[in-house]
Amino acid sequence: MSVSFRNVNDCLVVEIEGEIDHHFVDEVKKSIDTRLMSNDVRNVVFDLKKVDFMDSAGIGMIIGRYKQTVKRGGVTSVACLSDNLKRIMMISGLYRIIKIYNSVEEAAKVL
Amino acid sequence: MDYDNEMTLSFRAVSANESFARVSVAAFALQLDPAVSEITEIKTAVSEAVTNSIIHAYDNSSGIVHIWCGCLQNRLYIEITDNGKGIENVNEAMEPLYTSKPEQERSGLGFTIMESFMDKMEVYSEVGKGTKVVMEKNIGQCVSNG
Ligand SMILES: Nc1ncnc2c1ncn2[C@@H]1O[C@H](COP(=O)(O)OP(=O)(O)OP(=O)(O)O)[C@@H](O)[C@H]1O
Ligand SMILES: [Mg+2]
């Protein structure tokens, strides 16, 4: 399980590898928020191409970052979802507020 | 009931055990020859129930979570039990988007996800005693209907 960060345009790209559950989310939320504050970026893009499992804790993490970015005049989106993750986004209704992109570049271009 | 096979698992209610729990149940389910998507559904449902025991039942203090699994023909049976604080109003708790912990970025989707990924899901709970989540799923059904 690992997380890496990079900046593209006005976006903090959060690339996650592994399984997103409550255990993982508790550790990673703070480090995303710290970077969001200190790097002076307004938007977050989750790059999830290396994520093969996500439960409701992941939904909570994404909605939470969405709220943080909206406060700063930005937005949170997700890129590169597996079919599994797409299903979770559908069941939860998350797709109605969070945009899904096929690539990070596409997500960053829109912003 | 006379099951073809059964297993039980008890572990400390700490978040590090969430992946251990779902992987263990998925491994047990392998004998039913599930499709990859079915394995994911089982893992997700187990993860939701176990996480609820850790976060809500024991409020992140010490406790034990128990899992029992059985299989009979192509049906998988799962029971996840805690001896935590229990749920006052189960119907309300099971409503989509209901959460008692919005401040922790919970979204109230755990039960909704369990219900949609399993064929049957029931919750038995008593305040001060604990909660049991019973789930069942037919395995190998997705071949015919895509
Ligand atoms: N094992 C349990 N013991 C005590 N209360 C529980 C238990 N499981 C669920 N609950 C209660 O039911 C509510 C709904 O659970 P559900 O899993 O649907 O949502 P959540 O855990 O709050 O959020 P999410 O699962 O989306 O992170 C919880 O907020 C909690 O109040
Ligand atoms: Mg839950």
PDB file of C-alpha atoms and ligand atoms in Angstrom:
ATOM      1  CA  MET A   1       0.000   0.000   0.000  1.00  0.00           C
ATOM      2  CA  SER A   2       1.475   3.354  -0.945  1.00  0.00           C
ATOM      3  CA  VAL A   3       0.571   6.938  -1.801  1.00  0.00           C
ATOM      4  CA  SER A   4       2.521   9.367  -3.932  1.00  0.00           C
ATOM      5  CA  PHE A   5       1.890  13.009  -4.695  1.00  0.00           C
ATOM      6  CA  ARG A   6       2.701  15.245  -7.620  1.00  0.00           C
ATOM      7  CA  ASN A   7       1.499  18.599  -8.864  1.00  0.00           C
ATOM      8  CA  VAL A   8       0.041  19.033 -12.348  1.00  0.00           C
ATOM      9  CA  ASN A   9      -1.125  22.555 -13.180  1.00  0.00           C
ATOM     10  CA  ASP A  10      -3.354  23.593 -10.314  1.00  0.00           C
ATOM     11  CA  CYS A  11      -3.931  20.005  -9.170  1.00  0.00           C
ATOM     12  CA  LEU A  12      -2.575  17.858  -6.432  1.00  0.00           C
ATOM     13  CA  VAL A  13      -2.479  14.389  -8.002  1.00  0.00           C
ATOM     14  CA  VAL A  14      -2.802  11.660  -5.384  1.00  0.00           C
ATOM     15  CA  GLU A  15      -1.741   8.308  -6.761  1.00  0.00           C
ATOM     16  CA  ILE A  16      -2.759   5.380  -4.587  1.00  0.00           C
ATOM     17  CA  GLU A  17      -1.567   1.823  -4.890  1.00  0.00           C
ATOM     18  CA  GLY A  18      -3.270  -1.046  -3.048  1.00  0.00           C
ATOM     19  CA  GLU A  19      -6.545  -1.405  -1.166  1.00  0.00           C
ATOM     20  CA  ILE A  20      -8.509   1.571   0.149  1.00  0.00           C
ATOM     21  CA  ASP A  21     -10.228   0.740   3.433  1.00  0.00           C
ATOM     22  CA  HIS A  22     -10.761   2.441   6.811  1.00  0.00           C
ATOM     23  CA  HIS A  23      -7.270   1.451   8.001  1.00  0.00           C
ATOM     24  CA  PHE A  24      -5.611   2.993   4.966  1.00  0.00           C
ATOM     25  CA  VAL A  25      -7.815   6.094   4.855  1.00  0.00           C
ATOM     26  CA  ASP A  26      -7.142   7.028   8.467  1.00  0.00           C
ATOM     27  CA  GLU A  27      -3.443   7.199   7.688  1.00  0.00           C
ATOM     28  CA  VAL A  28      -3.619   8.973   4.370  1.00  0.00           C
ATOM     29  CA  LYS A  29      -6.291  11.666   4.861  1.00  0.00           C
ATOM     30  CA  LYS A  30      -4.058  13.891   6.964  1.00  0.00           C
ATOM     31  CA  SER A  31      -1.166  13.782   4.549  1.00  0.00           C
ATOM     32  CA  ILE A  32      -3.428  14.813   1.661  1.00  0.00           C
ATOM     33  CA  ASP A  33      -4.860  17.738   3.635  1.00  0.00           C
ATOM     34  CA  THR A  34      -1.424  18.892   4.770  1.00  0.00           C
ATOM     35  CA  ARG A  35      -0.227  19.011   1.180  1.00  0.00           C
ATOM     36  CA  LEU A  36      -3.364  20.751   0.033  1.00  0.00           C
ATOM     37  CA  MET A  37      -2.751  23.490   2.604  1.00  0.00           C
ATOM     38  CA  SER A  38       0.962  23.930   2.075  1.00  0.00           C
ATOM     39  CA  ASN A  39       1.187  23.577  -1.716  1.00  0.00           C
ATOM     40  CA  ASP A  40      -1.317  26.245  -2.550  1.00  0.00           C
ATOM     41  CA  VAL A  41      -3.227  24.109  -5.064  1.00  0.00           C
ATOM     42  CA  ARG A  42      -6.992  24.220  -5.341  1.00  0.00           C
ATOM     43  CA  ASN A  43      -7.842  20.897  -6.922  1.00  0.00           C
ATOM     44  CA  VAL A  44      -7.326  17.216  -6.127  1.00  0.00           C
ATOM     45  CA  VAL A  45      -7.246  14.377  -8.658  1.00  0.00           C
ATOM     46  CA  PHE A  46      -7.210  10.822  -7.309  1.00  0.00           C
ATOM     47  CA  ASP A  47      -5.294   8.535  -9.648  1.00  0.00           C
ATOM     48  CA  LEU A  48      -6.781   5.122  -8.839  1.00  0.00           C
ATOM     49  CA  LYS A  49      -5.430   2.920 -11.630  1.00  0.00           C
ATOM     50  CA  LYS A  50      -3.439   0.823  -9.141  1.00  0.00           C
ATOM     51  CA  VAL A  51      -6.337   0.390  -6.717  1.00  0.00           C
ATOM     52  CA  ASP A  52      -8.106  -2.949  -6.894  1.00  0.00           C
ATOM     53  CA  PHE A  53     -10.283  -2.629  -3.795  1.00  0.00           C
ATOM     54  CA  MET A  54     -12.251   0.201  -2.211  1.00  0.00           C
ATOM     55  CA  ASP A  55     -15.069   0.200   0.356  1.00  0.00           C
ATOM     56  CA  SER A  56     -17.206   2.962   1.882  1.00  0.00           C
ATOM     57  CA  ALA A  57     -14.193   4.388   3.695  1.00  0.00           C
ATOM     58  CA  GLY A  58     -12.805   5.356   0.286  1.00  0.00           C
ATOM     59  CA  ILE A  59     -16.075   7.086  -0.577  1.00  0.00           C
ATOM     60  CA  GLY A  60     -15.800   9.033   2.680  1.00  0.00           C
ATOM     61  CA  MET A  61     -12.224  10.010   1.856  1.00  0.00           C
ATOM     62  CA  ILE A  62     -13.151  11.264  -1.632  1.00  0.00           C
ATOM     63  CA  ILE A  63     -16.221  13.224  -0.448  1.00  0.00           C
ATOM     64  CA  GLY A  64     -14.155  14.672   2.388  1.00  0.00           C
ATOM     65  CA  ARG A  65     -11.482  15.954  -0.029  1.00  0.00           C
ATOM     66  CA  TYR A  66     -14.234  17.229  -2.325  1.00  0.00           C
ATOM     67  CA  LYS A  67     -15.535  19.400   0.516  1.00  0.00           C
ATOM     68  CA  GLN A  68     -12.024  20.646   1.313  1.00  0.00           C
ATOM     69  CA  THR A  69     -11.332  21.657  -2.272  1.00  0.00           C
ATOM     70  CA  VAL A  70     -14.732  23.293  -2.809  1.00  0.00           C
ATOM     71  CA  LYS A  71     -13.991  25.461   0.237  1.00  0.00           C
ATOM     72  CA  ARG A  72     -10.863  26.651  -1.578  1.00  0.00           C
ATOM     73  CA  GLY A  73     -12.703  27.327  -4.825  1.00  0.00           C
ATOM     74  CA  GLY A  74     -11.525  24.099  -6.448  1.00  0.00           C
ATOM     75  CA  VAL A  75     -12.824  20.617  -7.083  1.00  0.00           C
ATOM     76  CA  THR A  76     -11.949  16.951  -6.542  1.00  0.00           C
ATOM     77  CA  SER A  77     -12.134  14.364  -9.304  1.00  0.00           C
ATOM     78  CA  VAL A  78     -11.052  10.748  -9.869  1.00  0.00           C
ATOM     79  CA  ALA A  79      -9.186   9.142 -12.764  1.00  0.00           C
ATOM     80  CA  CYS A  80      -8.587   5.612 -14.048  1.00  0.00           C
ATOM     81  CA  LEU A  81     -11.252   3.590 -12.253  1.00  0.00           C
ATOM     82  CA  SER A  82     -11.484  -0.182 -12.561  1.00  0.00           C
ATOM     83  CA  ASP A  83     -14.945  -1.676 -13.140  1.00  0.00           C
ATOM     84  CA  ASN A  84     -15.051  -2.554  -9.449  1.00  0.00           C
ATOM     85  CA  LEU A  85     -14.510   0.987  -8.346  1.00  0.00           C
ATOM     86  CA  LYS A  86     -16.978   2.284 -10.914  1.00  0.00           C
ATOM     87  CA  ARG A  87     -19.629   0.067  -9.345  1.00  0.00           C
ATOM     88  CA  ILE A  88     -18.932   1.451  -5.882  1.00  0.00           C
ATOM     89  CA  MET A  89     -19.165   4.984  -7.306  1.00  0.00           C
ATOM     90  CA  MET A  90     -22.552   4.095  -8.831  1.00  0.00           C
ATOM     91  CA  ILE A  91     -24.037   2.379  -5.781  1.00  0.00           C
ATOM     92  CA  SER A  92     -23.010   5.242  -3.537  1.00  0.00           C
ATOM     93  CA  GLY A  93     -24.271   7.909  -5.917  1.00  0.00           C
ATOM     94  CA  LEU A  94     -20.812   9.483  -5.776  1.00  0.00           C
ATOM     95  CA  TYR A  95     -20.690   9.750  -9.579  1.00  0.00           C
ATOM     96  CA  ARG A  96     -23.307  12.490  -9.338  1.00  0.00           C
ATOM     97  CA  ILE A  97     -20.943  14.904  -7.597  1.00  0.00           C
ATOM     98  CA  ILE A  98     -17.467  13.623  -8.459  1.00  0.00           C
ATOM     99  CA  LYS A  99     -16.332  13.629 -12.101  1.00  0.00           C
ATOM    100  CA  ILE A 100     -14.701  10.472 -13.426  1.00  0.00           C
ATOM    101  CA  TYR A 101     -11.936  10.750 -16.056  1.00  0.00           C
ATOM    102  CA  ASN A 102     -10.089   8.164 -18.106  1.00  0.00           C
ATOM    103  CA  SER A 103      -6.706   9.700 -17.349  1.00  0.00           C
ATOM    104  CA  VAL A 104      -5.059  12.158 -14.981  1.00  0.00           C
ATOM    105  CA  GLU A 105      -4.082  14.350 -17.942  1.00  0.00           C
ATOM    106  CA  GLU A 106      -7.697  14.605 -19.014  1.00  0.00           C
ATOM    107  CA  ALA A 107      -8.783  15.475 -15.473  1.00  0.00           C
ATOM    108  CA  ALA A 108      -6.070  18.112 -15.101  1.00  0.00           C
ATOM    109  CA  LYS A 109      -6.797  19.649 -18.507  1.00  0.00           C
ATOM    110  CA  VAL A 110     -10.409  20.358 -17.618  1.00  0.00           C
ATOM    111  CA  LEU A 111      -9.489  22.192 -14.436  1.00  0.00           C
TER     112      LEU A 111
ATOM    113  CA  MET B   1     -28.256 -26.945   8.922  1.00  0.00           C
ATOM    114  CA  ASP B   2     -25.683 -29.442   7.790  1.00  0.00           C
ATOM    115  CA  TYR B   3     -23.069 -27.401   5.985  1.00  0.00           C
ATOM    116  CA  ASP B   4     -20.547 -28.815   3.527  1.00  0.00           C
ATOM    117  CA  ASN B   5     -17.816 -26.848   5.270  1.00  0.00           C
ATOM    118  CA  GLU B   6     -17.425 -24.238   8.016  1.00  0.00           C
ATOM    119  CA  MET B   7     -14.792 -21.995   9.553  1.00  0.00           C
ATOM    120  CA  THR B   8     -14.564 -19.522  12.424  1.00  0.00           C
ATOM    121  CA  LEU B   9     -12.232 -16.637  13.013  1.00  0.00           C
ATOM    122  CA  SER B  10     -11.802 -14.327  16.013  1.00  0.00           C
ATOM    123  CA  PHE B  11      -9.516 -11.339  16.029  1.00  0.00           C
ATOM    124  CA  ARG B  12      -8.840  -8.106  17.830  1.00  0.00           C
ATOM    125  CA  ALA B  13     -10.994  -5.165  16.709  1.00  0.00           C
ATOM    126  CA  VAL B  14      -8.212  -3.089  15.206  1.00  0.00           C
ATOM    127  CA  SER B  15      -8.201  -1.568  11.741  1.00  0.00           C
ATOM    128  CA  ALA B  16      -5.095  -3.497  10.696  1.00  0.00           C
ATOM    129  CA  ASN B  17      -7.265  -6.635  10.765  1.00  0.00           C
ATOM    130  CA  GLU B  18      -9.786  -5.360   8.211  1.00  0.00           C
ATOM    131  CA  SER B  19      -7.817  -6.678   5.263  1.00  0.00           C
ATOM    132  CA  PHE B  20      -6.979  -9.901   7.102  1.00  0.00           C
ATOM    133  CA  ALA B  21     -10.698 -10.521   7.690  1.00  0.00           C
ATOM    134  CA  ARG B  22     -11.890  -9.926   4.123  1.00  0.00           C
ATOM    135  CA  VAL B  23      -9.034 -11.875   2.564  1.00  0.00           C
ATOM    136  CA  SER B  24      -9.681 -14.820   4.905  1.00  0.00           C
ATOM    137  CA  VAL B  25     -13.376 -15.004   4.043  1.00  0.00           C
ATOM    138  CA  ALA B  26     -12.581 -14.677   0.341  1.00  0.00           C
ATOM    139  CA  ALA B  27     -10.097 -17.545   0.677  1.00  0.00           C
ATOM    140  CA  PHE B  28     -12.777 -19.707   2.307  1.00  0.00           C
ATOM    141  CA  ALA B  29     -15.192 -18.833  -0.516  1.00  0.00           C
ATOM    142  CA  LEU B  30     -12.710 -20.057  -3.150  1.00  0.00           C
ATOM    143  CA  GLN B  31     -13.967 -23.627  -2.705  1.00  0.00           C
ATOM    144  CA  LEU B  32     -17.230 -22.458  -4.349  1.00  0.00           C
ATOM    145  CA  ASP B  33     -15.261 -21.382  -7.414  1.00  0.00           C
ATOM    146  CA  PRO B  34     -16.420 -17.751  -7.468  1.00  0.00           C
ATOM    147  CA  ALA B  35     -15.916 -15.317 -10.334  1.00  0.00           C
ATOM    148  CA  VAL B  36     -13.470 -12.465  -9.738  1.00  0.00           C
ATOM    149  CA  SER B  37     -16.359 -10.004  -9.382  1.00  0.00           C
ATOM    150  CA  GLU B  38     -17.975 -12.236  -6.755  1.00  0.00           C
ATOM    151  CA  ILE B  39     -14.751 -12.341  -4.748  1.00  0.00           C
ATOM    152  CA  THR B  40     -14.680  -8.541  -4.772  1.00  0.00           C
ATOM    153  CA  GLU B  41     -18.301  -8.388  -3.622  1.00  0.00           C
ATOM    154  CA  ILE B  42     -17.623 -10.763  -0.738  1.00  0.00           C
ATOM    155  CA  LYS B  43     -14.485  -8.871   0.289  1.00  0.00           C
ATOM    156  CA  THR B  44     -16.301  -5.537   0.205  1.00  0.00           C
ATOM    157  CA  ALA B  45     -19.286  -6.740   2.249  1.00  0.00           C
ATOM    158  CA  VAL B  46     -17.021  -8.320   4.882  1.00  0.00           C
ATOM    159  CA  SER B  47     -14.886  -5.191   5.028  1.00  0.00           C
ATOM    160  CA  GLU B  48     -17.980  -3.073   5.683  1.00  0.00           C
ATOM    161  CA  ALA B  49     -19.295  -5.250   8.512  1.00  0.00           C
ATOM    162  CA  VAL B  50     -15.909  -5.678  10.200  1.00  0.00           C
ATOM    163  CA  THR B  51     -15.129  -1.959   9.943  1.00  0.00           C
ATOM    164  CA  ASN B  52     -18.500  -1.172  11.544  1.00  0.00           C
ATOM    165  CA  SER B  53     -17.651  -3.408  14.496  1.00  0.00           C
ATOM    166  CA  ILE B  54     -14.298  -1.712  14.925  1.00  0.00           C
ATOM    167  CA  ILE B  55     -15.500   1.881  14.528  1.00  0.00           C
ATOM    168  CA  HIS B  56     -19.033   1.819  15.914  1.00  0.00           C
ATOM    169  CA  ALA B  57     -19.406  -1.180  18.199  1.00  0.00           C
ATOM    170  CA  TYR B  58     -16.144  -0.774  20.090  1.00  0.00           C
ATOM    171  CA  ASP B  59     -15.515   2.887  19.282  1.00  0.00           C
ATOM    172  CA  ASN B  60     -11.911   2.013  18.526  1.00  0.00           C
ATOM    173  CA  SER B  61     -11.388   0.647  22.040  1.00  0.00           C
ATOM    174  CA  SER B  62     -10.526  -2.996  22.691  1.00  0.00           C
ATOM    175  CA  GLY B  63     -12.815  -5.839  21.709  1.00  0.00           C
ATOM    176  CA  ILE B  64     -13.006  -9.002  19.625  1.00  0.00           C
ATOM    177  CA  VAL B  65     -14.763  -9.530  16.289  1.00  0.00           C
ATOM    178  CA  HIS B  66     -16.008 -13.021  15.445  1.00  0.00           C
ATOM    179  CA  ILE B  67     -16.621 -14.382  11.960  1.00  0.00           C
ATOM    180  CA  TRP B  68     -18.311 -17.628  11.111  1.00  0.00           C
ATOM    181  CA  CYS B  69     -18.582 -18.881   7.521  1.00  0.00           C
ATOM    182  CA  GLY B  70     -20.339 -21.864   6.089  1.00  0.00           C
ATOM    183  CA  CYS B  71     -21.100 -23.190   2.661  1.00  0.00           C
ATOM    184  CA  LEU B  72     -23.757 -25.530   1.393  1.00  0.00           C
ATOM    185  CA  GLN B  73     -23.762 -26.453  -2.277  1.00  0.00           C
ATOM    186  CA  ASN B  74     -23.236 -23.133  -4.067  1.00  0.00           C
ATOM    187  CA  ARG B  75     -24.374 -20.857  -1.235  1.00  0.00           C
ATOM    188  CA  LEU B  76     -22.022 -18.952   1.071  1.00  0.00           C
ATOM    189  CA  TYR B  77     -23.129 -18.040   4.619  1.00  0.00           C
ATOM    190  CA  ILE B  78     -21.339 -15.381   6.661  1.00  0.00           C
ATOM    191  CA  GLU B  79     -21.979 -14.142  10.214  1.00  0.00           C
ATOM    192  CA  ILE B  80     -20.000 -11.265  11.678  1.00  0.00           C
ATOM    193  CA  THR B  81     -20.528 -10.646  15.394  1.00  0.00           C
ATOM    194  CA  ASP B  82     -19.295  -8.143  17.952  1.00  0.00           C
ATOM    195  CA  ASN B  83     -20.024  -7.682  21.656  1.00  0.00           C
ATOM    196  CA  GLY B  84     -20.011  -3.917  21.411  1.00  0.00           C
ATOM    197  CA  LYS B  85     -22.509  -1.211  22.169  1.00  0.00           C
ATOM    198  CA  GLY B  86     -25.272  -2.380  19.838  1.00  0.00           C
ATOM    199  CA  ILE B  87     -27.658  -0.425  17.616  1.00  0.00           C
ATOM    200  CA  GLU B  88     -30.694   1.303  19.081  1.00  0.00           C
ATOM    201  CA  ASN B  89     -32.702   1.554  15.867  1.00  0.00           C
ATOM    202  CA  VAL B  90     -31.622  -0.983  13.245  1.00  0.00           C
ATOM    203  CA  ASN B  91     -34.064   0.222  10.576  1.00  0.00           C
ATOM    204  CA  GLU B  92     -32.754   3.750  10.815  1.00  0.00           C
ATOM    205  CA  ALA B  93     -29.135   2.543  10.816  1.00  0.00           C
ATOM    206  CA  MET B  94     -29.751   0.583   7.615  1.00  0.00           C
ATOM    207  CA  GLU B  95     -31.138   3.544   5.716  1.00  0.00           C
ATOM    208  CA  PRO B  96     -28.819   4.734   2.939  1.00  0.00           C
ATOM    209  CA  LEU B  97     -26.692   7.717   4.021  1.00  0.00           C
ATOM    210  CA  TYR B  98     -27.564   7.348   7.717  1.00  0.00           C
ATOM    211  CA  THR B  99     -24.450   7.668   9.867  1.00  0.00           C
ATOM    212  CA  SER B 100     -23.970   8.420  13.544  1.00  0.00           C
ATOM    213  CA  LYS B 101     -20.455   9.663  12.836  1.00  0.00           C
ATOM    214  CA  PRO B 102     -20.623  12.304  10.060  1.00  0.00           C
ATOM    215  CA  GLU B 103     -17.718  14.175  11.685  1.00  0.00           C
ATOM    216  CA  GLN B 104     -15.408  11.268  10.887  1.00  0.00           C
ATOM    217  CA  GLU B 105     -16.243  11.461   7.188  1.00  0.00           C
ATOM    218  CA  ARG B 106     -18.452   8.382   7.319  1.00  0.00           C
ATOM    219  CA  SER B 107     -21.021   8.444   4.556  1.00  0.00           C
ATOM    220  CA  GLY B 108     -23.574   5.945   5.843  1.00  0.00           C
ATOM    221  CA  LEU B 109     -23.175   3.560   2.940  1.00  0.00           C
ATOM    222  CA  GLY B 110     -21.858   0.420   4.618  1.00  0.00           C
ATOM    223  CA  PHE B 111     -25.185  -1.395   4.980  1.00  0.00           C
ATOM    224  CA  THR B 112     -26.292  -0.244   1.511  1.00  0.00           C
ATOM    225  CA  ILE B 113     -23.160  -1.769  -0.024  1.00  0.00           C
ATOM    226  CA  MET B 114     -23.569  -5.037   1.945  1.00  0.00           C
ATOM    227  CA  GLU B 115     -27.179  -5.287   0.770  1.00  0.00           C
ATOM    228  CA  SER B 116     -26.381  -4.706  -2.874  1.00  0.00           C
ATOM    229  CA  PHE B 117     -23.389  -7.076  -2.970  1.00  0.00           C
ATOM    230  CA  MET B 118     -24.983 -10.008  -1.129  1.00  0.00           C
ATOM    231  CA  ASP B 119     -28.208 -11.899  -1.834  1.00  0.00           C
ATOM    232  CA  LYS B 120     -29.395 -11.634   1.752  1.00  0.00           C
ATOM    233  CA  MET B 121     -28.396  -9.396   4.653  1.00  0.00           C
ATOM    234  CA  GLU B 122     -29.911  -9.220   8.112  1.00  0.00           C
ATOM    235  CA  VAL B 123     -28.877  -7.319  11.203  1.00  0.00           C
ATOM    236  CA  TYR B 124     -29.585  -8.419  14.766  1.00  0.00           C
ATOM    237  CA  SER B 125     -28.606  -6.034  17.521  1.00  0.00           C
ATOM    238  CA  GLU B 126     -29.183  -5.374  21.189  1.00  0.00           C
ATOM    239  CA  VAL B 127     -28.059  -2.212  22.943  1.00  0.00           C
ATOM    240  CA  GLY B 128     -25.252  -2.960  25.376  1.00  0.00           C
ATOM    241  CA  LYS B 129     -24.841  -6.520  24.086  1.00  0.00           C
ATOM    242  CA  GLY B 130     -23.665  -6.319  20.503  1.00  0.00           C
ATOM    243  CA  THR B 131     -24.498  -6.803  16.862  1.00  0.00           C
ATOM    244  CA  LYS B 132     -24.631  -9.691  14.439  1.00  0.00           C
ATOM    245  CA  VAL B 133     -24.680  -9.254  10.665  1.00  0.00           C
ATOM    246  CA  VAL B 134     -25.874 -12.293   8.719  1.00  0.00           C
ATOM    247  CA  MET B 135     -25.164 -12.441   5.000  1.00  0.00           C
ATOM    248  CA  GLU B 136     -25.739 -15.050   2.311  1.00  0.00           C
ATOM    249  CA  LYS B 137     -24.742 -15.239  -1.323  1.00  0.00           C
ATOM    250  CA  ASN B 138     -25.169 -17.689  -4.147  1.00  0.00           C
ATOM    251  CA  ILE B 139     -21.869 -18.197  -5.945  1.00  0.00           C
ATOM    252  CA  GLY B 140     -21.409 -18.917  -9.630  1.00  0.00           C
ATOM    253  CA  GLN B 141     -24.725 -17.410 -10.718  1.00  0.00           C
ATOM    254  CA  CYS B 142     -23.322 -14.579 -12.789  1.00  0.00           C
ATOM    255  CA  VAL B 143     -22.279 -16.772 -15.736  1.00  0.00           C
ATOM    256  CA  SER B 144     -25.772 -17.192 -17.188  1.00  0.00           C
ATOM    257  CA  ASN B 145     -27.059 -13.662 -16.739  1.00  0.00           C
ATOM    258  CA  GLY B 146     -23.807 -11.917 -17.546  1.00  0.00           C
TER     259      GLY B 146
HETATM  260  N1  LIG C   1     -21.566  -3.182  14.647  1.00  0.00           N
HETATM  261  C1  LIG C   1     -22.183  -2.014  14.945  1.00  0.00           C
HETATM  262  N2  LIG C   1     -22.319  -1.627  16.236  1.00  0.00           N
HETATM  263  C2  LIG C   1     -22.926  -0.457  16.563  1.00  0.00           C
HETATM  264  N3  LIG C   1     -23.451   0.400  15.654  1.00  0.00           N
HETATM  265  C3  LIG C   1     -23.357   0.061  14.354  1.00  0.00           C
HETATM  266  C4  LIG C   1     -22.722  -1.142  13.923  1.00  0.00           C
HETATM  267  N4  LIG C   1     -22.785  -1.207  12.572  1.00  0.00           N
HETATM  268  C5  LIG C   1     -23.433  -0.097  12.173  1.00  0.00           C
HETATM  269  N5  LIG C   1     -23.779   0.681  13.225  1.00  0.00           N
HETATM  270  C6  LIG C   1     -24.549   1.953  13.166  1.00  0.00           C
HETATM  271  O1  LIG C   1     -25.211   2.013  11.915  1.00  0.00           O
HETATM  272  C7  LIG C   1     -24.848   3.192  11.201  1.00  0.00           C
HETATM  273  C8  LIG C   1     -24.830   2.920   9.702  1.00  0.00           C
HETATM  274  O2  LIG C   1     -23.775   2.027   9.336  1.00  0.00           O
HETATM  275  P1  LIG C   1     -23.162   2.110   7.868  1.00  0.00           P
HETATM  276  O3  LIG C   1     -22.047   1.148   7.760  1.00  0.00           O
HETATM  277  O4  LIG C   1     -24.267   1.993   6.877  1.00  0.00           O
HETATM  278  O5  LIG C   1     -22.623   3.609   7.799  1.00  0.00           O
HETATM  279  P2  LIG C   1     -21.317   4.216   8.504  1.00  0.00           P
HETATM  280  O6  LIG C   1     -20.447   3.150   9.048  1.00  0.00           O
HETATM  281  O7  LIG C   1     -21.765   5.261   9.472  1.00  0.00           O
HETATM  282  O8  LIG C   1     -20.596   4.947   7.275  1.00  0.00           O
HETATM  283  P3  LIG C   1     -19.700   4.208   6.145  1.00  0.00           P
HETATM  284  O9  LIG C   1     -19.927   2.742   6.271  1.00  0.00           O
HETATM  285  O10 LIG C   1     -20.216   4.763   4.843  1.00  0.00           O
HETATM  286  O11 LIG C   1     -18.294   4.622   6.438  1.00  0.00           O
HETATM  287  C9  LIG C   1     -23.524   3.618  11.802  1.00  0.00           C
HETATM  288  O12 LIG C   1     -23.289   4.996  11.645  1.00  0.00           O
HETATM  289  C10 LIG C   1     -23.681   3.202  13.259  1.00  0.00           C
HETATM  290  O13 LIG C   1     -24.383   4.164  13.973  1.00  0.00           O
HETATM  291 MG    MG C   2     -19.892   1.490   7.914  1.00  0.00          MG
END
